[in-house]
PDB file of C-alpha atoms in Angstrom:
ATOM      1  CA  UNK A  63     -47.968 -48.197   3.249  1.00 66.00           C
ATOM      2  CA  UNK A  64     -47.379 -49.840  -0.221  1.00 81.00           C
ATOM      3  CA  UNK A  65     -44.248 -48.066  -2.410  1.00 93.00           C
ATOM      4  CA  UNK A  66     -43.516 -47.358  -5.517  1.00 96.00           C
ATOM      5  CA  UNK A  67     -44.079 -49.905  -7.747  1.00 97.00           C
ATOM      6  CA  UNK A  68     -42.310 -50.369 -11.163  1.00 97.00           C
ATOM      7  CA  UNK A  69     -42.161 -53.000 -13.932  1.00 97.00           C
ATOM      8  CA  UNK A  70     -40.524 -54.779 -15.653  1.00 97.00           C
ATOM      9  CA  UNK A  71     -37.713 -55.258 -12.957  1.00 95.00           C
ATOM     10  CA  UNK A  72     -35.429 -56.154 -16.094  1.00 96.00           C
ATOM     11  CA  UNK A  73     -35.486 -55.541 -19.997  1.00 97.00           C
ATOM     12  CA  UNK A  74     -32.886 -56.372 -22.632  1.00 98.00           C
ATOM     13  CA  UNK A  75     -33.759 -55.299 -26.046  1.00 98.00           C
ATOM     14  CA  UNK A  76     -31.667 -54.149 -29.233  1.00 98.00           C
ATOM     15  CA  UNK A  77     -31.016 -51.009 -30.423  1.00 97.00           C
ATOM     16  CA  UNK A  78     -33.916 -49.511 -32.273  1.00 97.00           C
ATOM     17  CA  UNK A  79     -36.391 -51.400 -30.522  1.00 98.00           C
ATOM     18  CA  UNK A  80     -39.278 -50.024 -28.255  1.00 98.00           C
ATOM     19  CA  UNK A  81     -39.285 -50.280 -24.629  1.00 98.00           C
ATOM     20  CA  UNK A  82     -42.242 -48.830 -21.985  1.00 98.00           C
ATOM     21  CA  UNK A  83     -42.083 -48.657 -18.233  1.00 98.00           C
ATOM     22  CA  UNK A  84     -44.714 -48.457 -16.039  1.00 97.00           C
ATOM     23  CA  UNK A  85     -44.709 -47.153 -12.311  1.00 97.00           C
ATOM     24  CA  UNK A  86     -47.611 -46.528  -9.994  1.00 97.00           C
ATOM     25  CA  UNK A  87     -46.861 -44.127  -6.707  1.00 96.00           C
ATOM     26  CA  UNK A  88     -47.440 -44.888  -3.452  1.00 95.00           C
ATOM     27  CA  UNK A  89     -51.258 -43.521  -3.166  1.00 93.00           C
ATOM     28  CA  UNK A  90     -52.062 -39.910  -2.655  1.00 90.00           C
ATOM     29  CA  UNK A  91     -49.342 -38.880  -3.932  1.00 92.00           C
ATOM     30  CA  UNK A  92     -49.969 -35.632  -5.891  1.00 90.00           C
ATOM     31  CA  UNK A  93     -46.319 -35.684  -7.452  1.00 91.00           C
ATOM     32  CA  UNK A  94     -44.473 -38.443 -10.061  1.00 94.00           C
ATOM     33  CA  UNK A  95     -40.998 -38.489 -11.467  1.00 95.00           C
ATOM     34  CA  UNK A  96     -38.989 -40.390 -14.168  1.00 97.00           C
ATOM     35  CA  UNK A  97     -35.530 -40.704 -13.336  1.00 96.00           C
ATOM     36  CA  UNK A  98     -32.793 -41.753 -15.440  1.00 97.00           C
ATOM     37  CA  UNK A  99     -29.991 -43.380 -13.356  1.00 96.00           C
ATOM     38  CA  UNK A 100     -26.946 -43.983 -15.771  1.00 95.00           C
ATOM     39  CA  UNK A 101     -24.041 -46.399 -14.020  1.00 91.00           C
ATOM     40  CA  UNK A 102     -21.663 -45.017 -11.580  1.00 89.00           C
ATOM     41  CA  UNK A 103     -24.149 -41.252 -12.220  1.00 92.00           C
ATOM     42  CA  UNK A 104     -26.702 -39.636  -9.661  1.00 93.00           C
ATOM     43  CA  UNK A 105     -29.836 -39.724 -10.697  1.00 94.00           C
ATOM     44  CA  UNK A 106     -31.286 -37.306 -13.475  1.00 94.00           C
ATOM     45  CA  UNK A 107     -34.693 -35.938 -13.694  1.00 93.00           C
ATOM     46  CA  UNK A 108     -36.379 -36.666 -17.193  1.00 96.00           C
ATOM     47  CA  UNK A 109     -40.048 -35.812 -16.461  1.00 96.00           C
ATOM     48  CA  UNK A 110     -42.239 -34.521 -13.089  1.00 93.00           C
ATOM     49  CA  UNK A 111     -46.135 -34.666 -13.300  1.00 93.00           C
ATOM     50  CA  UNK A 112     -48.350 -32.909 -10.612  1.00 90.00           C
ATOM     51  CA  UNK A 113     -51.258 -34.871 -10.886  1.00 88.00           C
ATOM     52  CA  UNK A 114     -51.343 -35.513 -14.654  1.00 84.00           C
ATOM     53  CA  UNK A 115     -50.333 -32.856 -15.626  1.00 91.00           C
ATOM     54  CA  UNK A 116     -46.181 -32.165 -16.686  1.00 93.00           C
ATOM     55  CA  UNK A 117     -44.381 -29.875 -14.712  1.00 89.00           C
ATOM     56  CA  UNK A 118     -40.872 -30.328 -15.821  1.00 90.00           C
ATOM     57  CA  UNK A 119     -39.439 -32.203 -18.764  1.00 94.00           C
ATOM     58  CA  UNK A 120     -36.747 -29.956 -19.926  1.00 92.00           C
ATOM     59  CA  UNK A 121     -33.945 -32.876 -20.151  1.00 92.00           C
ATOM     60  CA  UNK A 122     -36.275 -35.443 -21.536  1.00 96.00           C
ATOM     61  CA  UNK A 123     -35.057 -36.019 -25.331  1.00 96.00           C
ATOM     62  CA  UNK A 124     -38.470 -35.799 -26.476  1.00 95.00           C
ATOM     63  CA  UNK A 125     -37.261 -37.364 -30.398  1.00 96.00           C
ATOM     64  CA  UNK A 126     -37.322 -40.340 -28.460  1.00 97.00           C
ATOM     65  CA  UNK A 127     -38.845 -40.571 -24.885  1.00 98.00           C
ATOM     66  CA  UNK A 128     -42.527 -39.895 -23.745  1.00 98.00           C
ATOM     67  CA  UNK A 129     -44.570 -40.337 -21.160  1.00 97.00           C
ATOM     68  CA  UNK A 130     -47.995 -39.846 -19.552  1.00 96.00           C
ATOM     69  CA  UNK A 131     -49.864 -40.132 -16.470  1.00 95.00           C
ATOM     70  CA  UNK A 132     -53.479 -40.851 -16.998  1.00 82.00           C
ATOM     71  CA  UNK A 133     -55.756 -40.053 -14.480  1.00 85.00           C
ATOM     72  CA  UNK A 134     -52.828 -38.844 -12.472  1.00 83.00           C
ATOM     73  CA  UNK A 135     -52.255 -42.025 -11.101  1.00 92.00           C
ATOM     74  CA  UNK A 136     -50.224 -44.924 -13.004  1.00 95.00           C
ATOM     75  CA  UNK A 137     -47.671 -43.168 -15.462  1.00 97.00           C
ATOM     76  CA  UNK A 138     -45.941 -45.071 -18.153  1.00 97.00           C
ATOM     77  CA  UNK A 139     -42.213 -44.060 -19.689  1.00 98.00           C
ATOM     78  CA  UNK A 140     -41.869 -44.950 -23.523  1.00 98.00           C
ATOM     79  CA  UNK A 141     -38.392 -45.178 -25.858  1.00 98.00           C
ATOM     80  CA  UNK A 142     -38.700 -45.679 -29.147  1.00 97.00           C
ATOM     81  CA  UNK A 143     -36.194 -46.227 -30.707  1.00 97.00           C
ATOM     82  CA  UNK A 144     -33.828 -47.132 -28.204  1.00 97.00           C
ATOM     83  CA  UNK A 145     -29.898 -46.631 -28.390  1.00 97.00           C
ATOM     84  CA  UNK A 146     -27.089 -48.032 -27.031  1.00 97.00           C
ATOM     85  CA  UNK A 147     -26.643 -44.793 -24.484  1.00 97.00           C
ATOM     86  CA  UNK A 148     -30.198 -44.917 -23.124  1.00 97.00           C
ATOM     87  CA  UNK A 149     -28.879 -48.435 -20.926  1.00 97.00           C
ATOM     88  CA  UNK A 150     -29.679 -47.421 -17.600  1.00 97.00           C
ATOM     89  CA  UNK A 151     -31.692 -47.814 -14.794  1.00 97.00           C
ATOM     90  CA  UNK A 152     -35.407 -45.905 -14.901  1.00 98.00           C
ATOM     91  CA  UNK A 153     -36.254 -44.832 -11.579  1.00 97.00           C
ATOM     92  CA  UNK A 154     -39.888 -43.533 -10.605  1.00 97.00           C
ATOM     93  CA  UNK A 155     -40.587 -41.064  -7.925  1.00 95.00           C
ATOM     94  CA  UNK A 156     -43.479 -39.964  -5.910  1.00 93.00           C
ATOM     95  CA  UNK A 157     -44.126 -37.426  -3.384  1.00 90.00           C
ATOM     96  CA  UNK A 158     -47.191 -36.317  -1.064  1.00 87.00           C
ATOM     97  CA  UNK A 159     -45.882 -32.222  -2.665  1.00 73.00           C
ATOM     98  CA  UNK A 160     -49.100 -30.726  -3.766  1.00 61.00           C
ATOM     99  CA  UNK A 161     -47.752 -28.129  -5.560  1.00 54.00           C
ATOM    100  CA  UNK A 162     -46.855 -24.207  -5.486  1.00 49.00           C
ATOM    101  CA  UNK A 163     -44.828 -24.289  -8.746  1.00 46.00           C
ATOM    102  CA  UNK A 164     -41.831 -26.865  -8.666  1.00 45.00           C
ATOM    103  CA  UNK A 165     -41.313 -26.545  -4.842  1.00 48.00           C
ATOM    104  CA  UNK A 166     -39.879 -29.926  -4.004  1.00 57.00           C
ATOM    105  CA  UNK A 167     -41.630 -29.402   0.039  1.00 66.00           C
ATOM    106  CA  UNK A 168     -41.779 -33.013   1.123  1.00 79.00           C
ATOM    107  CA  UNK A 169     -39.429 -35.972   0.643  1.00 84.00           C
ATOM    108  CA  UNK A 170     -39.506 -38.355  -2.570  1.00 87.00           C
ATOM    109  CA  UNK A 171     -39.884 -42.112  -2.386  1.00 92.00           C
ATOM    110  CA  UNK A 172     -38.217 -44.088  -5.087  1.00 94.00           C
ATOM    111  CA  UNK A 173     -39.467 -47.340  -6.530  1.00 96.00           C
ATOM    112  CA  UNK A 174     -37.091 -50.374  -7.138  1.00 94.00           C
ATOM    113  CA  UNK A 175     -36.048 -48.947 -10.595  1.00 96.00           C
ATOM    114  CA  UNK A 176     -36.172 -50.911 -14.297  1.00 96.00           C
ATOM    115  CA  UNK A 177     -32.640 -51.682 -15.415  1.00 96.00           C
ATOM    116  CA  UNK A 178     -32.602 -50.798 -19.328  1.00 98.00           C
ATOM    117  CA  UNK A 179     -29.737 -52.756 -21.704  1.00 97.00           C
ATOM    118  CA  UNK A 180     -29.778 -52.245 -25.294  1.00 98.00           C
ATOM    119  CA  UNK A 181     -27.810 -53.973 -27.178  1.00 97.00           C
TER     120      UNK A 181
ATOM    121  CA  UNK B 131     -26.641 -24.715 -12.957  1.00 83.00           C
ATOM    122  CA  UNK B 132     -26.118 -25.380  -9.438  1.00 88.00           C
ATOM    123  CA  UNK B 133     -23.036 -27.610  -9.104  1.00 92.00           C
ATOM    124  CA  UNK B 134     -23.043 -30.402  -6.048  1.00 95.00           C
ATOM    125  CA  UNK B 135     -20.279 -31.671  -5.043  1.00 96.00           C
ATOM    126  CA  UNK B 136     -20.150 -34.759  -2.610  1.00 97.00           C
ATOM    127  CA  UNK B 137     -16.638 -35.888  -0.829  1.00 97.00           C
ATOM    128  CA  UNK B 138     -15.008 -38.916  -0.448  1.00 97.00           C
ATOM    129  CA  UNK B 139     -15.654 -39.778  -3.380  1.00 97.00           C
ATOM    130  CA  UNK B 140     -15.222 -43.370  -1.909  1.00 97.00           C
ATOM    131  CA  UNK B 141     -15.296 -44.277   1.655  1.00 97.00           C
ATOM    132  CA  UNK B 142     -13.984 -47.711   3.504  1.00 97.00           C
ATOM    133  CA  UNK B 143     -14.871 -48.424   7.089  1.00 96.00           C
ATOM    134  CA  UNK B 144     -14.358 -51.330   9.457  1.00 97.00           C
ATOM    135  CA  UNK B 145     -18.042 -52.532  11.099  1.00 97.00           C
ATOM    136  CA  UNK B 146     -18.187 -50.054  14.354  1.00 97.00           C
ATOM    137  CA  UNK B 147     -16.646 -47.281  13.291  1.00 98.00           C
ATOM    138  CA  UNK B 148     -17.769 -43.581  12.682  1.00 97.00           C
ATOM    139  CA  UNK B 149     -17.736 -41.210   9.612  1.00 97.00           C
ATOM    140  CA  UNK B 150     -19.025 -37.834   7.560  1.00 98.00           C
ATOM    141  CA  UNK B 151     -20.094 -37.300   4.870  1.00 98.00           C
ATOM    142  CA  UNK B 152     -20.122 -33.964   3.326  1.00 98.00           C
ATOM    143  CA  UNK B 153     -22.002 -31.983   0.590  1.00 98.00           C
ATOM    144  CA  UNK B 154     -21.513 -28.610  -0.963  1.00 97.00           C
ATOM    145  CA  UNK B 155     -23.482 -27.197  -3.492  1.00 95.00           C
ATOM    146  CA  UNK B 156     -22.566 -23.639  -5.574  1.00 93.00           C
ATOM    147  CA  UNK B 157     -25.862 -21.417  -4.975  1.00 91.00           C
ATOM    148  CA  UNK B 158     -28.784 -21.011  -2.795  1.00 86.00           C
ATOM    149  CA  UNK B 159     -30.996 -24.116  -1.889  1.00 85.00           C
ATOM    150  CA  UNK B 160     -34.887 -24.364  -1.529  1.00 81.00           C
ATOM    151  CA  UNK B 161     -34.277 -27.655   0.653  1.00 87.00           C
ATOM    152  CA  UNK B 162     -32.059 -30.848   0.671  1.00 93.00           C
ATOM    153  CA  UNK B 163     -32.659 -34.578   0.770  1.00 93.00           C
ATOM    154  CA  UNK B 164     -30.032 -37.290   1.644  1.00 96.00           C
ATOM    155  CA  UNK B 165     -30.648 -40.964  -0.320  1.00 95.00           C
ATOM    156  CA  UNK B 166     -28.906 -44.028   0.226  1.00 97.00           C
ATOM    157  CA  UNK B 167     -28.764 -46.529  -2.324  1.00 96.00           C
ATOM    158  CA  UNK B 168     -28.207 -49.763  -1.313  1.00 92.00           C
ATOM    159  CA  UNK B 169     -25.950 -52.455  -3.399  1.00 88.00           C
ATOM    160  CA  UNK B 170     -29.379 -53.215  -4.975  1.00 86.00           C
ATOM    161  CA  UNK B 171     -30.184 -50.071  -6.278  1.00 88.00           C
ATOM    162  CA  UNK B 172     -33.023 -49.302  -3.788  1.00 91.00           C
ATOM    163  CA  UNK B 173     -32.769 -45.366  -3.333  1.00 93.00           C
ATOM    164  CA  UNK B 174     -33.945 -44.790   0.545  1.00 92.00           C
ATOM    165  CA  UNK B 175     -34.584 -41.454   1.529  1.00 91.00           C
ATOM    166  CA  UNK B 176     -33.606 -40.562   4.889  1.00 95.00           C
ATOM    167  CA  UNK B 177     -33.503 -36.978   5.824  1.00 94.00           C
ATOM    168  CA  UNK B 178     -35.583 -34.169   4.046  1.00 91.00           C
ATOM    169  CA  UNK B 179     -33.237 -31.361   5.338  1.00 92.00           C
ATOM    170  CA  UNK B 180     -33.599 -27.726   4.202  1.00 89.00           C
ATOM    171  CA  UNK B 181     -31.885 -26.287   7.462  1.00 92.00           C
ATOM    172  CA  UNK B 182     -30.832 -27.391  10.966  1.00 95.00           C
ATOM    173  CA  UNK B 183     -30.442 -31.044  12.356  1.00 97.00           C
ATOM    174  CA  UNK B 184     -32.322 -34.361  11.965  1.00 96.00           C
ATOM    175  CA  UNK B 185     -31.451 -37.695  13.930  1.00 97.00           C
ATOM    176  CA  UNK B 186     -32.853 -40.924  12.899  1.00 95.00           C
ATOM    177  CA  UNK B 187     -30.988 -43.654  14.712  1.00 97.00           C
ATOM    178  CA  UNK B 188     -27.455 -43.789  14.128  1.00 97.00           C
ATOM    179  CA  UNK B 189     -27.761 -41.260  11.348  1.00 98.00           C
ATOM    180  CA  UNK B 190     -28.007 -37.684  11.968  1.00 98.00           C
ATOM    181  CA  UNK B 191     -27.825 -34.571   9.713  1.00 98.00           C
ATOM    182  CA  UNK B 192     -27.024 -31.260   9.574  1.00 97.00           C
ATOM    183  CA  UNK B 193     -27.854 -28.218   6.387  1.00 96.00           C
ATOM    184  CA  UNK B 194     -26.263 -24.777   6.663  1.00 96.00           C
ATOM    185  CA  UNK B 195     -28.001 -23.314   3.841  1.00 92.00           C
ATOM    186  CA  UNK B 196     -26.161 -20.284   4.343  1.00 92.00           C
ATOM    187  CA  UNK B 197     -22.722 -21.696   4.033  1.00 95.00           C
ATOM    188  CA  UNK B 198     -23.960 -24.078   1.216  1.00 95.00           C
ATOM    189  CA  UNK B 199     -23.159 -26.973   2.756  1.00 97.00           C
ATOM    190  CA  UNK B 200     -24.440 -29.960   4.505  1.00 97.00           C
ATOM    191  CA  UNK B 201     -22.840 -32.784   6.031  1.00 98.00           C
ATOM    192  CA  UNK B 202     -24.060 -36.804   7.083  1.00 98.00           C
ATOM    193  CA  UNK B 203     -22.761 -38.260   9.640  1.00 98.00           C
ATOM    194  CA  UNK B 204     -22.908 -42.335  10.307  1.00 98.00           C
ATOM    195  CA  UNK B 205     -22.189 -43.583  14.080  1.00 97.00           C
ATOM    196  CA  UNK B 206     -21.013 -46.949  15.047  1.00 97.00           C
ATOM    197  CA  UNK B 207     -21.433 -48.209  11.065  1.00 97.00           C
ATOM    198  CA  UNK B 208     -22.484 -51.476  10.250  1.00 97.00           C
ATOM    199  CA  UNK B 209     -22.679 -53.803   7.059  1.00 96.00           C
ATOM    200  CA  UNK B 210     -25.901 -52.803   5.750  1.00 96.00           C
ATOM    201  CA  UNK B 211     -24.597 -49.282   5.727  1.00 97.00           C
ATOM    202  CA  UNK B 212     -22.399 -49.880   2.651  1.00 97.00           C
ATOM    203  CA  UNK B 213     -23.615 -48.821  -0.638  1.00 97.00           C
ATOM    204  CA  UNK B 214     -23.691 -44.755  -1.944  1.00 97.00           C
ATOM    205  CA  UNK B 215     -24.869 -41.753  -0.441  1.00 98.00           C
ATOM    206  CA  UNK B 216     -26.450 -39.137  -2.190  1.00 97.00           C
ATOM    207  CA  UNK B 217     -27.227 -35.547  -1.609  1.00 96.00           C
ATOM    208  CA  UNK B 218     -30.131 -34.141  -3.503  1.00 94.00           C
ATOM    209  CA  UNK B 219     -30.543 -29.863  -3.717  1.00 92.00           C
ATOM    210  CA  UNK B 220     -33.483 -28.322  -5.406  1.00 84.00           C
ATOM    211  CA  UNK B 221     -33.053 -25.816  -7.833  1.00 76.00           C
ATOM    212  CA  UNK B 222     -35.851 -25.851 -10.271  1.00 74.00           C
ATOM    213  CA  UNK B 223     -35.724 -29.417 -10.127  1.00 79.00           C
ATOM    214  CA  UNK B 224     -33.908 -31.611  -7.800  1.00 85.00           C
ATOM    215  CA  UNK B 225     -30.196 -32.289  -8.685  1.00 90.00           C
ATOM    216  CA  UNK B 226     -28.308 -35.411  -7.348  1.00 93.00           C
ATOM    217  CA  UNK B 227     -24.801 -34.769  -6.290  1.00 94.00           C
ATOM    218  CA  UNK B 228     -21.458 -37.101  -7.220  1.00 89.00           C
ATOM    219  CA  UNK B 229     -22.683 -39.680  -4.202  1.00 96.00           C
ATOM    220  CA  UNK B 230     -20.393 -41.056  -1.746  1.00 98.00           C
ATOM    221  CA  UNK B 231     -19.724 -45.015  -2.365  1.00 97.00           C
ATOM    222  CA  UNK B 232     -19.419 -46.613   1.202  1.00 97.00           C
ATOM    223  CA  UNK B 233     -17.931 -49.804   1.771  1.00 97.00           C
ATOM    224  CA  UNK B 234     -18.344 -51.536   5.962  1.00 97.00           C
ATOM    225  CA  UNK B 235     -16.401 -54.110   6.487  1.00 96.00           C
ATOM    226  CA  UNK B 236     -16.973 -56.727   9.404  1.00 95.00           C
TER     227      UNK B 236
END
């Protein structure tokens, strides 16, 4: 089966500029996250849809990050305006989980990840 | 919030040889996941492991939830093993652990 897909692979952009990322889950899958992966750091969950709707996005720092997941397929991960700490790599999620509150019941496939620099 | 802890903290082998990896974590678990990531930042899943033992391969894995912790273990390791191993516990959400960076040598 086809994974996670993410784009761009790469951005470089200056501080105070906008940035979006866009991921689409392996198909099927009921749940998306946005991860934020800072260097040398574990993962960190900003965002979880089940289906398009948001389930968790307690650490997101919503003066500045958004998302959405239309049609509860493709989602897309927006900064505006970036700063110097959001460099880091954005990693999307999916699972096959359909639900029963925030019960993570089957595993999570990552995509390849967009590595964020601002400058 | 739950606290995971992951030890070594680093981790150098020679190609062939065998090691564990360990993970504690401070409360009660709904389930656990290991990842690797490889030196490319590709995050693999390879066990979904609330409880018991999995074996895939030369990987195998054991969770006792009721002890809090669980522990990876890597047989006859090879080059393509090297990169960091995380451990992944669901609270409300799942939290990554500290990761284990492993280097394989030839």
């Amino acid at each position: 089966e086809a994974g996670v897909a993410q784009s761009p692979r790469y951005k470089i952009i200056e501080k105070r500029q906008s940035v979006a990322f866009w991921c689409n889950p392996i198909s099927g899958h009921a749940t998306l996250y946005w991860y934020q992966q800072i260097l040398g750091q574990g993962p960190k969950l900003l965002i979880q849809f089940q289906n398009n709707g948001v389930v968790d996005d307690s650490q997101l720092p919503k003066d500045r990050f958004s998302a959405e997941r239309l049609k509860g397929v493709d989602s897309t991960l927006k900064i505006q305006p970036a700063k110097l700490e959001d460099s880091a790599v954005y990693l999307c999620a999916s699972s096959l989980d359909e639900g029963r509150g925030s019960s993570y019941n089957s595993p999570l496939h990552f995509g390849n990840g967009t590595r964020l620099t601002v400058t | 919030g739950i606290q995971v802890e992951q030890s070594p903290p680093d981790l150098i082998l020679q190609e062939g040889a065998n090691s564990t990896l360990r993970c504690n974590f401070s409360d009660s678990v709904n389930n656990l996941q290991w990842f690797h990531q490889n030196p490319w930042g590709q995050l693999i899943n390879l066990f979904y492991i609330p409880s018991g033992t999995k074996q895939n391969g030369r990987l195998s894995a054991t969770t006792v939830a009721t002890e809090r912790y669980s522990l990876l273990y890597i047989s006859s390791s090879q080059t393509t093993d090297s990169g960091v191993y995380f451990c992944a516990v669901e609270e409300d959400k799942l939290i990554f652990g500290t990761g284990t960076r492993l280097q394989v040598f030839p």
